[in-house]
Amino acid sequence: MNLILLGAPGAGKGTQAKFIAEKYGIPQVSTGDILREAVAKGTELGRKAKEFMNQGKLVPDEIVIGIVKERLTQKDCEKGFILDGFPRTIAQAEALDKIMGEMGKEIDAVINVNVPEEEVVKRIVNRRICKKCGAIYHLIHNPPKKNGVCDKCGGELYQRDDDREEVVRERFAVYKRSTQPLIDYYKKKGILYDVDGTKDVEAVRSEILSILGKIKA
Ligand code: AP5
Ligand code: MG
Ligand code: ZN
């Protein structure tokens, strides 16, 4: 299954993508995670991306498209994949269509997770992430058992550099301007599925699973 998870910052893309990836045995391809890893390692890509990310702006299309093209042609994506945070512009969506065409593949479904701005701000400012395994926590909705420590691997929890409120507001504005047009883009192709992302993690998960069940059949 080749899937896209669409949604505002903090909509729950990463949370749900990890679950779907595990359940279907397909890799989660998160451009945000790939870019953050490059920043942490201080590679050339990371140096280029860091400033855009910390301001809540999009990293230029040609950089992200190159990353995704390379990633999707790796062997573990043969059985399918779940894109989290890509595409984010019409140019990226068109480039993805081209990449898929070259590989003789298609996107099967685009899951659009809907959450309003005030809710995403509340979610993001209370988010914590494991440095070691990437597990996602929320200080109120999904707190770790021990303060600052990952339940799954004992790793240290941290707050992303771009998770300050003013940057989150900018990320949301960028989402509305550049990414929201993708909803129509995929609606026209007949592969868009809307999900109410304001429900709790489990409820959103089962809504997505029921959609995927119908697609597979
Ligand atoms: P990216 O890392 O993709 O960030 P984002 O899109 O802003 O999304 P987030 O990761 O913040 O949110 P999420 O939807 O994954 O939510 P999560 O599950 O963590 O991108 C970061 C930056 O990289 C961009 O700003 C840009 O600079 C660059 N970039 C990345 N991709 C790019 C591209 N394609 N083109 C150009 N630039 C690109 O959940 C959030 C919180 O809410 C967590 O605390 C979680 O525990 C909690 N939560 C989740 N679900 C629920 C629920 N149902 N109820 C209550 N709480 C919940
Ligand atoms: Mg994410
Ligand atoms: Zn961990």
PDB file of C-alpha atoms and ligand atoms in Angstrom:
ATOM      1  CA  MET A   1       0.000   0.000   0.000  1.00  0.00           C
ATOM      2  CA  ASN A   2       1.367   3.411  -0.977  1.00  0.00           C
ATOM      3  CA  LEU A   3      -0.080   6.042   1.333  1.00  0.00           C
ATOM      4  CA  ILE A   4       0.154   9.738   2.060  1.00  0.00           C
ATOM      5  CA  LEU A   5      -0.728  11.314   5.411  1.00  0.00           C
ATOM      6  CA  LEU A   6      -1.783  14.890   4.930  1.00  0.00           C
ATOM      7  CA  GLY A   7      -2.484  17.365   7.722  1.00  0.00           C
ATOM      8  CA  ALA A   8      -1.466  20.506   9.564  1.00  0.00           C
ATOM      9  CA  PRO A   9       1.550  20.607  11.882  1.00  0.00           C
ATOM     10  CA  GLY A  10       0.585  18.715  15.023  1.00  0.00           C
ATOM     11  CA  ALA A  11      -2.377  16.990  13.379  1.00  0.00           C
ATOM     12  CA  GLY A  12      -0.985  13.631  14.464  1.00  0.00           C
ATOM     13  CA  LYS A  13       0.665  12.486  11.228  1.00  0.00           C
ATOM     14  CA  GLY A  14       3.741  11.061  12.934  1.00  0.00           C
ATOM     15  CA  THR A  15       1.730   9.382  15.707  1.00  0.00           C
ATOM     16  CA  GLN A  16      -0.560   7.616  13.230  1.00  0.00           C
ATOM     17  CA  ALA A  17       2.153   6.911  10.627  1.00  0.00           C
ATOM     18  CA  LYS A  18       4.216   4.960  13.163  1.00  0.00           C
ATOM     19  CA  PHE A  19       1.220   2.803  13.981  1.00  0.00           C
ATOM     20  CA  ILE A  20       0.253   2.155  10.344  1.00  0.00           C
ATOM     21  CA  ALA A  21       3.877   1.386   9.451  1.00  0.00           C
ATOM     22  CA  GLU A  22       4.056  -1.218  12.185  1.00  0.00           C
ATOM     23  CA  LYS A  23       0.674  -2.727  11.435  1.00  0.00           C
ATOM     24  CA  TYR A  24       1.252  -3.096   7.668  1.00  0.00           C
ATOM     25  CA  GLY A  25       5.013  -3.699   7.794  1.00  0.00           C
ATOM     26  CA  ILE A  26       5.814  -0.768   5.527  1.00  0.00           C
ATOM     27  CA  PRO A  27       8.291   2.063   6.221  1.00  0.00           C
ATOM     28  CA  GLN A  28       7.260   5.521   7.452  1.00  0.00           C
ATOM     29  CA  VAL A  29       8.920   8.095   5.230  1.00  0.00           C
ATOM     30  CA  SER A  30       8.904  11.376   7.151  1.00  0.00           C
ATOM     31  CA  THR A  31      10.714  14.225   5.429  1.00  0.00           C
ATOM     32  CA  GLY A  32      10.705  16.126   8.741  1.00  0.00           C
ATOM     33  CA  ASP A  33      12.489  13.232  10.497  1.00  0.00           C
ATOM     34  CA  ILE A  34      15.012  12.853   7.654  1.00  0.00           C
ATOM     35  CA  LEU A  35      15.766  16.586   7.729  1.00  0.00           C
ATOM     36  CA  ARG A  36      16.073  16.675  11.553  1.00  0.00           C
ATOM     37  CA  GLU A  37      18.507  13.778  11.414  1.00  0.00           C
ATOM     38  CA  ALA A  38      20.617  15.672   8.864  1.00  0.00           C
ATOM     39  CA  VAL A  39      20.559  18.769  11.087  1.00  0.00           C
ATOM     40  CA  ALA A  40      21.619  16.716  14.125  1.00  0.00           C
ATOM     41  CA  LYS A  41      24.483  15.155  12.168  1.00  0.00           C
ATOM     42  CA  GLY A  42      25.546  18.519  10.756  1.00  0.00           C
ATOM     43  CA  THR A  43      25.643  17.281   7.153  1.00  0.00           C
ATOM     44  CA  GLU A  44      25.513  19.658   4.192  1.00  0.00           C
ATOM     45  CA  LEU A  45      21.793  18.952   3.806  1.00  0.00           C
ATOM     46  CA  GLY A  46      21.298  19.686   7.491  1.00  0.00           C
ATOM     47  CA  ARG A  47      23.125  23.005   7.268  1.00  0.00           C
ATOM     48  CA  LYS A  48      20.961  24.028   4.317  1.00  0.00           C
ATOM     49  CA  ALA A  49      17.694  22.937   5.946  1.00  0.00           C
ATOM     50  CA  LYS A  50      18.184  24.188   9.500  1.00  0.00           C
ATOM     51  CA  GLU A  51      17.409  27.849   8.958  1.00  0.00           C
ATOM     52  CA  PHE A  52      14.185  27.187   7.052  1.00  0.00           C
ATOM     53  CA  MET A  53      13.008  24.706   9.660  1.00  0.00           C
ATOM     54  CA  ASN A  54      13.711  26.904  12.664  1.00  0.00           C
ATOM     55  CA  GLN A  55      11.707  29.713  11.075  1.00  0.00           C
ATOM     56  CA  GLY A  56       8.801  27.413  10.282  1.00  0.00           C
ATOM     57  CA  LYS A  57       9.339  27.829   6.528  1.00  0.00           C
ATOM     58  CA  LEU A  58       9.402  25.046   3.962  1.00  0.00           C
ATOM     59  CA  VAL A  59      12.734  23.681   2.824  1.00  0.00           C
ATOM     60  CA  PRO A  60      13.012  24.338  -0.963  1.00  0.00           C
ATOM     61  CA  ASP A  61      11.140  21.862  -3.177  1.00  0.00           C
ATOM     62  CA  GLU A  62      14.171  20.629  -5.134  1.00  0.00           C
ATOM     63  CA  ILE A  63      15.946  19.573  -1.931  1.00  0.00           C
ATOM     64  CA  VAL A  64      12.987  17.653  -0.474  1.00  0.00           C
ATOM     65  CA  ILE A  65      12.010  16.081  -3.810  1.00  0.00           C
ATOM     66  CA  GLY A  66      15.564  14.744  -4.174  1.00  0.00           C
ATOM     67  CA  ILE A  67      15.423  13.204  -0.699  1.00  0.00           C
ATOM     68  CA  VAL A  68      12.076  11.506  -1.338  1.00  0.00           C
ATOM     69  CA  LYS A  69      13.074  10.184  -4.737  1.00  0.00           C
ATOM     70  CA  GLU A  70      16.132   8.548  -3.250  1.00  0.00           C
ATOM     71  CA  ARG A  71      14.203   7.141  -0.306  1.00  0.00           C
ATOM     72  CA  LEU A  72      11.292   5.673  -2.297  1.00  0.00           C
ATOM     73  CA  THR A  73      13.602   3.774  -4.613  1.00  0.00           C
ATOM     74  CA  GLN A  74      15.157   1.871  -1.703  1.00  0.00           C
ATOM     75  CA  LYS A  75      14.327  -1.789  -1.365  1.00  0.00           C
ATOM     76  CA  ASP A  76      12.209  -1.562   1.794  1.00  0.00           C
ATOM     77  CA  CYS A  77       9.691   0.643  -0.059  1.00  0.00           C
ATOM     78  CA  GLU A  78       8.934  -2.062  -2.632  1.00  0.00           C
ATOM     79  CA  LYS A  79       5.995  -3.432  -0.623  1.00  0.00           C
ATOM     80  CA  GLY A  80       4.636   0.025   0.040  1.00  0.00           C
ATOM     81  CA  PHE A  81       5.294   3.072   2.193  1.00  0.00           C
ATOM     82  CA  ILE A  82       3.616   5.788   4.162  1.00  0.00           C
ATOM     83  CA  LEU A  83       4.615   9.341   3.397  1.00  0.00           C
ATOM     84  CA  ASP A  84       4.401  11.651   6.433  1.00  0.00           C
ATOM     85  CA  GLY A  85       4.902  15.345   5.687  1.00  0.00           C
ATOM     86  CA  PHE A  86       5.401  14.995   1.937  1.00  0.00           C
ATOM     87  CA  PRO A  87       4.154  16.333  -0.435  1.00  0.00           C
ATOM     88  CA  ARG A  88       3.568  19.808   0.983  1.00  0.00           C
ATOM     89  CA  THR A  89       3.299  21.873  -2.205  1.00  0.00           C
ATOM     90  CA  ILE A  90       1.684  21.336  -5.597  1.00  0.00           C
ATOM     91  CA  ALA A  91       5.171  21.178  -7.148  1.00  0.00           C
ATOM     92  CA  GLN A  92       6.073  18.355  -4.738  1.00  0.00           C
ATOM     93  CA  ALA A  93       2.836  16.506  -5.535  1.00  0.00           C
ATOM     94  CA  GLU A  94       3.522  16.744  -9.264  1.00  0.00           C
ATOM     95  CA  ALA A  95       7.082  15.552  -8.759  1.00  0.00           C
ATOM     96  CA  LEU A  96       5.763  12.624  -6.720  1.00  0.00           C
ATOM     97  CA  ASP A  97       3.372  11.675  -9.534  1.00  0.00           C
ATOM     98  CA  LYS A  98       6.347  11.625 -11.881  1.00  0.00           C
ATOM     99  CA  ILE A  99       8.472   9.516  -9.525  1.00  0.00           C
ATOM    100  CA  MET A 100       5.607   7.049  -9.060  1.00  0.00           C
ATOM    101  CA  GLY A 101       5.032   6.876 -12.807  1.00  0.00           C
ATOM    102  CA  GLU A 102       8.693   6.078 -13.402  1.00  0.00           C
ATOM    103  CA  MET A 103       8.468   3.262 -10.876  1.00  0.00           C
ATOM    104  CA  GLY A 104       5.190   1.951 -12.338  1.00  0.00           C
ATOM    105  CA  LYS A 105       3.384   2.614  -9.069  1.00  0.00           C
ATOM    106  CA  GLU A 106       0.429   4.656  -7.812  1.00  0.00           C
ATOM    107  CA  ILE A 107      -0.620   6.357  -4.616  1.00  0.00           C
ATOM    108  CA  ASP A 108      -3.507   4.292  -3.238  1.00  0.00           C
ATOM    109  CA  ALA A 109      -4.857   6.731  -0.665  1.00  0.00           C
ATOM    110  CA  VAL A 110      -4.318  10.154   0.838  1.00  0.00           C
ATOM    111  CA  ILE A 111      -5.503  10.373   4.453  1.00  0.00           C
ATOM    112  CA  ASN A 112      -6.285  13.957   5.400  1.00  0.00           C
ATOM    113  CA  VAL A 113      -6.199  14.444   9.187  1.00  0.00           C
ATOM    114  CA  ASN A 114      -8.244  17.527  10.130  1.00  0.00           C
ATOM    115  CA  VAL A 115      -7.401  19.516  13.284  1.00  0.00           C
ATOM    116  CA  PRO A 116      -8.038  23.280  13.822  1.00  0.00           C
ATOM    117  CA  GLU A 117      -5.234  25.744  14.607  1.00  0.00           C
ATOM    118  CA  GLU A 118      -5.896  26.269  18.337  1.00  0.00           C
ATOM    119  CA  GLU A 119      -5.815  22.544  18.966  1.00  0.00           C
ATOM    120  CA  VAL A 120      -2.547  21.974  17.068  1.00  0.00           C
ATOM    121  CA  VAL A 121      -0.847  24.743  19.013  1.00  0.00           C
ATOM    122  CA  LYS A 122      -1.863  23.085  22.298  1.00  0.00           C
ATOM    123  CA  ARG A 123      -0.622  19.759  21.059  1.00  0.00           C
ATOM    124  CA  ILE A 124       2.702  20.954  19.765  1.00  0.00           C
ATOM    125  CA  VAL A 125       3.848  23.074  22.693  1.00  0.00           C
ATOM    126  CA  ASN A 126       3.363  20.046  24.950  1.00  0.00           C
ATOM    127  CA  ARG A 127       5.016  17.534  22.625  1.00  0.00           C
ATOM    128  CA  ARG A 128       8.155  15.694  23.643  1.00  0.00           C
ATOM    129  CA  ILE A 129      10.140  13.285  21.448  1.00  0.00           C
ATOM    130  CA  CYS A 130      12.611  10.518  22.249  1.00  0.00           C
ATOM    131  CA  LYS A 131      16.133  11.299  21.075  1.00  0.00           C
ATOM    132  CA  LYS A 132      16.907   7.644  20.574  1.00  0.00           C
ATOM    133  CA  CYS A 133      13.827   5.985  19.026  1.00  0.00           C
ATOM    134  CA  GLY A 134      11.645   8.919  17.910  1.00  0.00           C
ATOM    135  CA  ALA A 135       8.618   7.932  20.043  1.00  0.00           C
ATOM    136  CA  ILE A 136       6.158  10.825  20.354  1.00  0.00           C
ATOM    137  CA  TYR A 137       4.691  11.939  23.699  1.00  0.00           C
ATOM    138  CA  HIS A 138       2.350  14.654  24.912  1.00  0.00           C
ATOM    139  CA  LEU A 139       2.763  16.003  28.446  1.00  0.00           C
ATOM    140  CA  ILE A 140      -1.013  15.924  29.024  1.00  0.00           C
ATOM    141  CA  HIS A 141      -2.593  13.461  26.532  1.00  0.00           C
ATOM    142  CA  ASN A 142       0.159  10.875  26.359  1.00  0.00           C
ATOM    143  CA  PRO A 143       2.739  11.488  29.110  1.00  0.00           C
ATOM    144  CA  PRO A 144       5.785   9.254  29.648  1.00  0.00           C
ATOM    145  CA  LYS A 145       5.681   7.177  32.847  1.00  0.00           C
ATOM    146  CA  LYS A 146       8.866   8.806  34.091  1.00  0.00           C
ATOM    147  CA  ASN A 147       9.437  12.511  33.504  1.00  0.00           C
ATOM    148  CA  GLY A 148      11.858  13.119  30.590  1.00  0.00           C
ATOM    149  CA  VAL A 149      12.453   9.422  29.894  1.00  0.00           C
ATOM    150  CA  CYS A 150      11.121   7.295  26.997  1.00  0.00           C
ATOM    151  CA  ASP A 151       8.847   4.393  28.061  1.00  0.00           C
ATOM    152  CA  LYS A 152       9.941   2.293  25.097  1.00  0.00           C
ATOM    153  CA  CYS A 153      13.729   2.568  25.179  1.00  0.00           C
ATOM    154  CA  GLY A 154      14.771   4.679  28.166  1.00  0.00           C
ATOM    155  CA  GLY A 155      16.068   7.421  25.844  1.00  0.00           C
ATOM    156  CA  GLU A 156      16.059  11.097  26.762  1.00  0.00           C
ATOM    157  CA  LEU A 157      13.014  13.175  25.735  1.00  0.00           C
ATOM    158  CA  TYR A 158      13.490  16.559  24.065  1.00  0.00           C
ATOM    159  CA  GLN A 159      11.470  19.394  22.582  1.00  0.00           C
ATOM    160  CA  ARG A 160      11.940  20.228  18.884  1.00  0.00           C
ATOM    161  CA  ASP A 161      13.586  23.584  18.073  1.00  0.00           C
ATOM    162  CA  ASP A 162      10.573  24.547  15.927  1.00  0.00           C
ATOM    163  CA  ASP A 163       7.974  23.736  18.595  1.00  0.00           C
ATOM    164  CA  ARG A 164       7.872  27.237  20.123  1.00  0.00           C
ATOM    165  CA  GLU A 165       4.452  28.897  19.818  1.00  0.00           C
ATOM    166  CA  GLU A 166       5.453  31.678  17.362  1.00  0.00           C
ATOM    167  CA  VAL A 167       7.118  29.161  15.045  1.00  0.00           C
ATOM    168  CA  VAL A 168       4.109  26.846  15.281  1.00  0.00           C
ATOM    169  CA  ARG A 169       1.820  29.710  14.184  1.00  0.00           C
ATOM    170  CA  GLU A 170       4.077  30.369  11.199  1.00  0.00           C
ATOM    171  CA  ARG A 171       4.114  26.656  10.315  1.00  0.00           C
ATOM    172  CA  PHE A 172       0.320  26.658  10.396  1.00  0.00           C
ATOM    173  CA  ALA A 173       0.173  29.716   8.116  1.00  0.00           C
ATOM    174  CA  VAL A 174       2.569  28.019   5.694  1.00  0.00           C
ATOM    175  CA  TYR A 175       0.401  24.919   5.810  1.00  0.00           C
ATOM    176  CA  LYS A 176      -2.718  26.909   4.893  1.00  0.00           C
ATOM    177  CA  ARG A 177      -0.984  28.718   2.062  1.00  0.00           C
ATOM    178  CA  SER A 178       1.093  25.958   0.485  1.00  0.00           C
ATOM    179  CA  THR A 179      -0.203  22.580   1.605  1.00  0.00           C
ATOM    180  CA  GLN A 180      -3.977  22.933   1.887  1.00  0.00           C
ATOM    181  CA  PRO A 181      -4.349  23.186  -1.930  1.00  0.00           C
ATOM    182  CA  LEU A 182      -3.256  19.537  -2.028  1.00  0.00           C
ATOM    183  CA  ILE A 183      -6.624  18.536  -0.565  1.00  0.00           C
ATOM    184  CA  ASP A 184      -8.319  19.544  -3.824  1.00  0.00           C
ATOM    185  CA  TYR A 185      -5.491  18.115  -5.882  1.00  0.00           C
ATOM    186  CA  TYR A 186      -6.088  14.638  -4.437  1.00  0.00           C
ATOM    187  CA  LYS A 187      -9.871  15.024  -4.213  1.00  0.00           C
ATOM    188  CA  LYS A 188      -9.906  15.467  -7.986  1.00  0.00           C
ATOM    189  CA  LYS A 189      -7.980  12.220  -8.348  1.00  0.00           C
ATOM    190  CA  GLY A 190     -10.605  10.501  -6.180  1.00  0.00           C
ATOM    191  CA  ILE A 191      -8.143   9.204  -3.588  1.00  0.00           C
ATOM    192  CA  LEU A 192      -8.678  11.641  -0.698  1.00  0.00           C
ATOM    193  CA  TYR A 193     -10.121  10.373   2.600  1.00  0.00           C
ATOM    194  CA  ASP A 194     -10.977  12.789   5.414  1.00  0.00           C
ATOM    195  CA  VAL A 195     -10.456  11.891   9.046  1.00  0.00           C
ATOM    196  CA  ASP A 196     -11.525  13.870  12.131  1.00  0.00           C
ATOM    197  CA  GLY A 197      -8.174  14.371  13.858  1.00  0.00           C
ATOM    198  CA  THR A 198      -9.630  16.058  16.957  1.00  0.00           C
ATOM    199  CA  LYS A 199     -10.669  12.733  18.483  1.00  0.00           C
ATOM    200  CA  ASP A 200      -8.287  10.834  20.745  1.00  0.00           C
ATOM    201  CA  VAL A 201      -5.360   8.858  19.309  1.00  0.00           C
ATOM    202  CA  GLU A 202      -7.197   5.515  19.414  1.00  0.00           C
ATOM    203  CA  ALA A 203     -10.343   6.872  17.734  1.00  0.00           C
ATOM    204  CA  VAL A 204      -8.337   8.495  14.922  1.00  0.00           C
ATOM    205  CA  ARG A 205      -6.421   5.266  14.517  1.00  0.00           C
ATOM    206  CA  SER A 206      -9.550   3.155  14.081  1.00  0.00           C
ATOM    207  CA  GLU A 207     -11.039   5.642  11.625  1.00  0.00           C
ATOM    208  CA  ILE A 208      -7.868   5.346   9.511  1.00  0.00           C
ATOM    209  CA  LEU A 209      -7.827   1.555   9.799  1.00  0.00           C
ATOM    210  CA  SER A 210     -11.406   1.308   8.608  1.00  0.00           C
ATOM    211  CA  ILE A 211     -10.545   3.426   5.555  1.00  0.00           C
ATOM    212  CA  LEU A 212      -7.476   1.309   4.795  1.00  0.00           C
ATOM    213  CA  GLY A 213      -9.521  -1.864   5.196  1.00  0.00           C
ATOM    214  CA  LYS A 214     -11.902  -0.707   2.484  1.00  0.00           C
ATOM    215  CA  ILE A 215      -9.073   0.279   0.159  1.00  0.00           C
ATOM    216  CA  LYS A 216      -7.304  -3.041   0.469  1.00  0.00           C
ATOM    217  CA  ALA A 217     -10.470  -4.982  -0.277  1.00  0.00           C
TER     218      ALA A 217
HETATM  219  P1  AP5 B   1       7.483  17.956  10.107  1.00  0.00           P
HETATM  220  O1  AP5 B   1       8.403  17.270  11.022  1.00  0.00           O
HETATM  221  O2  AP5 B   1       6.774  17.188   9.096  1.00  0.00           O
HETATM  222  O3  AP5 B   1       6.468  18.799  11.008  1.00  0.00           O
HETATM  223  P2  AP5 B   1       4.936  19.172  10.813  1.00  0.00           P
HETATM  224  O4  AP5 B   1       4.325  18.917   9.508  1.00  0.00           O
HETATM  225  O5  AP5 B   1       4.853  20.565  11.302  1.00  0.00           O
HETATM  226  O6  AP5 B   1       4.191  18.160  11.684  1.00  0.00           O
HETATM  227  P3  AP5 B   1       4.556  17.717  13.127  1.00  0.00           P
HETATM  228  O7  AP5 B   1       5.605  16.666  13.068  1.00  0.00           O
HETATM  229  O8  AP5 B   1       4.784  18.905  13.971  1.00  0.00           O
HETATM  230  O9  AP5 B   1       3.153  17.108  13.594  1.00  0.00           O
HETATM  231  P4  AP5 B   1       2.514  15.677  13.359  1.00  0.00           P
HETATM  232  O10 AP5 B   1       1.325  15.837  12.481  1.00  0.00           O
HETATM  233  O11 AP5 B   1       3.522  14.658  12.963  1.00  0.00           O
HETATM  234  O12 AP5 B   1       1.966  15.396  14.823  1.00  0.00           O
HETATM  235  P5  AP5 B   1       2.452  14.378  15.977  1.00  0.00           P
HETATM  236  O13 AP5 B   1       1.992  13.002  15.643  1.00  0.00           O
HETATM  237  O14 AP5 B   1       3.869  14.584  16.322  1.00  0.00           O
HETATM  238  O15 AP5 B   1       8.284  19.138   9.387  1.00  0.00           O
HETATM  239  C1  AP5 B   1       9.117  19.985  10.114  1.00  0.00           C
HETATM  240  C2  AP5 B   1       9.775  20.988   9.192  1.00  0.00           C
HETATM  241  O16 AP5 B   1      10.595  20.296   8.233  1.00  0.00           O
HETATM  242  C3  AP5 B   1       8.839  21.828   8.322  1.00  0.00           C
HETATM  243  O17 AP5 B   1       8.371  22.971   9.028  1.00  0.00           O
HETATM  244  C4  AP5 B   1       9.740  22.198   7.150  1.00  0.00           C
HETATM  245  O18 AP5 B   1      10.644  23.215   7.495  1.00  0.00           O
HETATM  246  C5  AP5 B   1      10.539  20.910   6.951  1.00  0.00           C
HETATM  247  N1  AP5 B   1       9.866  19.987   6.014  1.00  0.00           N
HETATM  248  C6  AP5 B   1       9.393  18.743   6.304  1.00  0.00           C
HETATM  249  N2  AP5 B   1       8.828  18.190   5.224  1.00  0.00           N
HETATM  250  C7  AP5 B   1       8.935  19.104   4.226  1.00  0.00           C
HETATM  251  C8  AP5 B   1       8.507  19.128   2.865  1.00  0.00           C
HETATM  252  N3  AP5 B   1       7.847  18.099   2.314  1.00  0.00           N
HETATM  253  N4  AP5 B   1       8.778  20.242   2.137  1.00  0.00           N
HETATM  254  C9  AP5 B   1       9.447  21.293   2.678  1.00  0.00           C
HETATM  255  N5  AP5 B   1       9.860  21.335   3.963  1.00  0.00           N
HETATM  256  C10 AP5 B   1       9.613  20.248   4.722  1.00  0.00           C
HETATM  257  O19 AP5 B   1       1.517  14.910  17.180  1.00  0.00           O
HETATM  258  C11 AP5 B   1       1.693  16.195  17.751  1.00  0.00           C
HETATM  259  C12 AP5 B   1       1.433  16.137  19.268  1.00  0.00           C
HETATM  260  O20 AP5 B   1       0.060  15.855  19.513  1.00  0.00           O
HETATM  261  C13 AP5 B   1       2.219  15.032  20.002  1.00  0.00           C
HETATM  262  O21 AP5 B   1       2.562  15.500  21.283  1.00  0.00           O
HETATM  263  C14 AP5 B   1       1.211  13.879  20.103  1.00  0.00           C
HETATM  264  O22 AP5 B   1       1.455  13.065  21.246  1.00  0.00           O
HETATM  265  C15 AP5 B   1      -0.101  14.631  20.225  1.00  0.00           C
HETATM  266  N6  AP5 B   1      -1.224  13.945  19.578  1.00  0.00           N
HETATM  267  C16 AP5 B   1      -1.217  13.237  18.401  1.00  0.00           C
HETATM  268  N7  AP5 B   1      -2.453  12.791  18.098  1.00  0.00           N
HETATM  269  C17 AP5 B   1      -3.278  13.236  19.097  1.00  0.00           C
HETATM  270  C18 AP5 B   1      -4.682  13.106  19.345  1.00  0.00           C
HETATM  271  N8  AP5 B   1      -5.489  12.433  18.497  1.00  0.00           N
HETATM  272  N9  AP5 B   1      -5.178  13.697  20.453  1.00  0.00           N
HETATM  273  C19 AP5 B   1      -4.371  14.380  21.313  1.00  0.00           C
HETATM  274  N10 AP5 B   1      -3.027  14.537  21.146  1.00  0.00           N
HETATM  275  C20 AP5 B   1      -2.491  13.970  20.039  1.00  0.00           C
HETATM  276 MG    MG B   2       5.593  14.692  12.547  1.00  0.00          MG
HETATM  277 ZN    ZN B   3      12.657   5.924  22.898  1.00  0.00          ZN
END
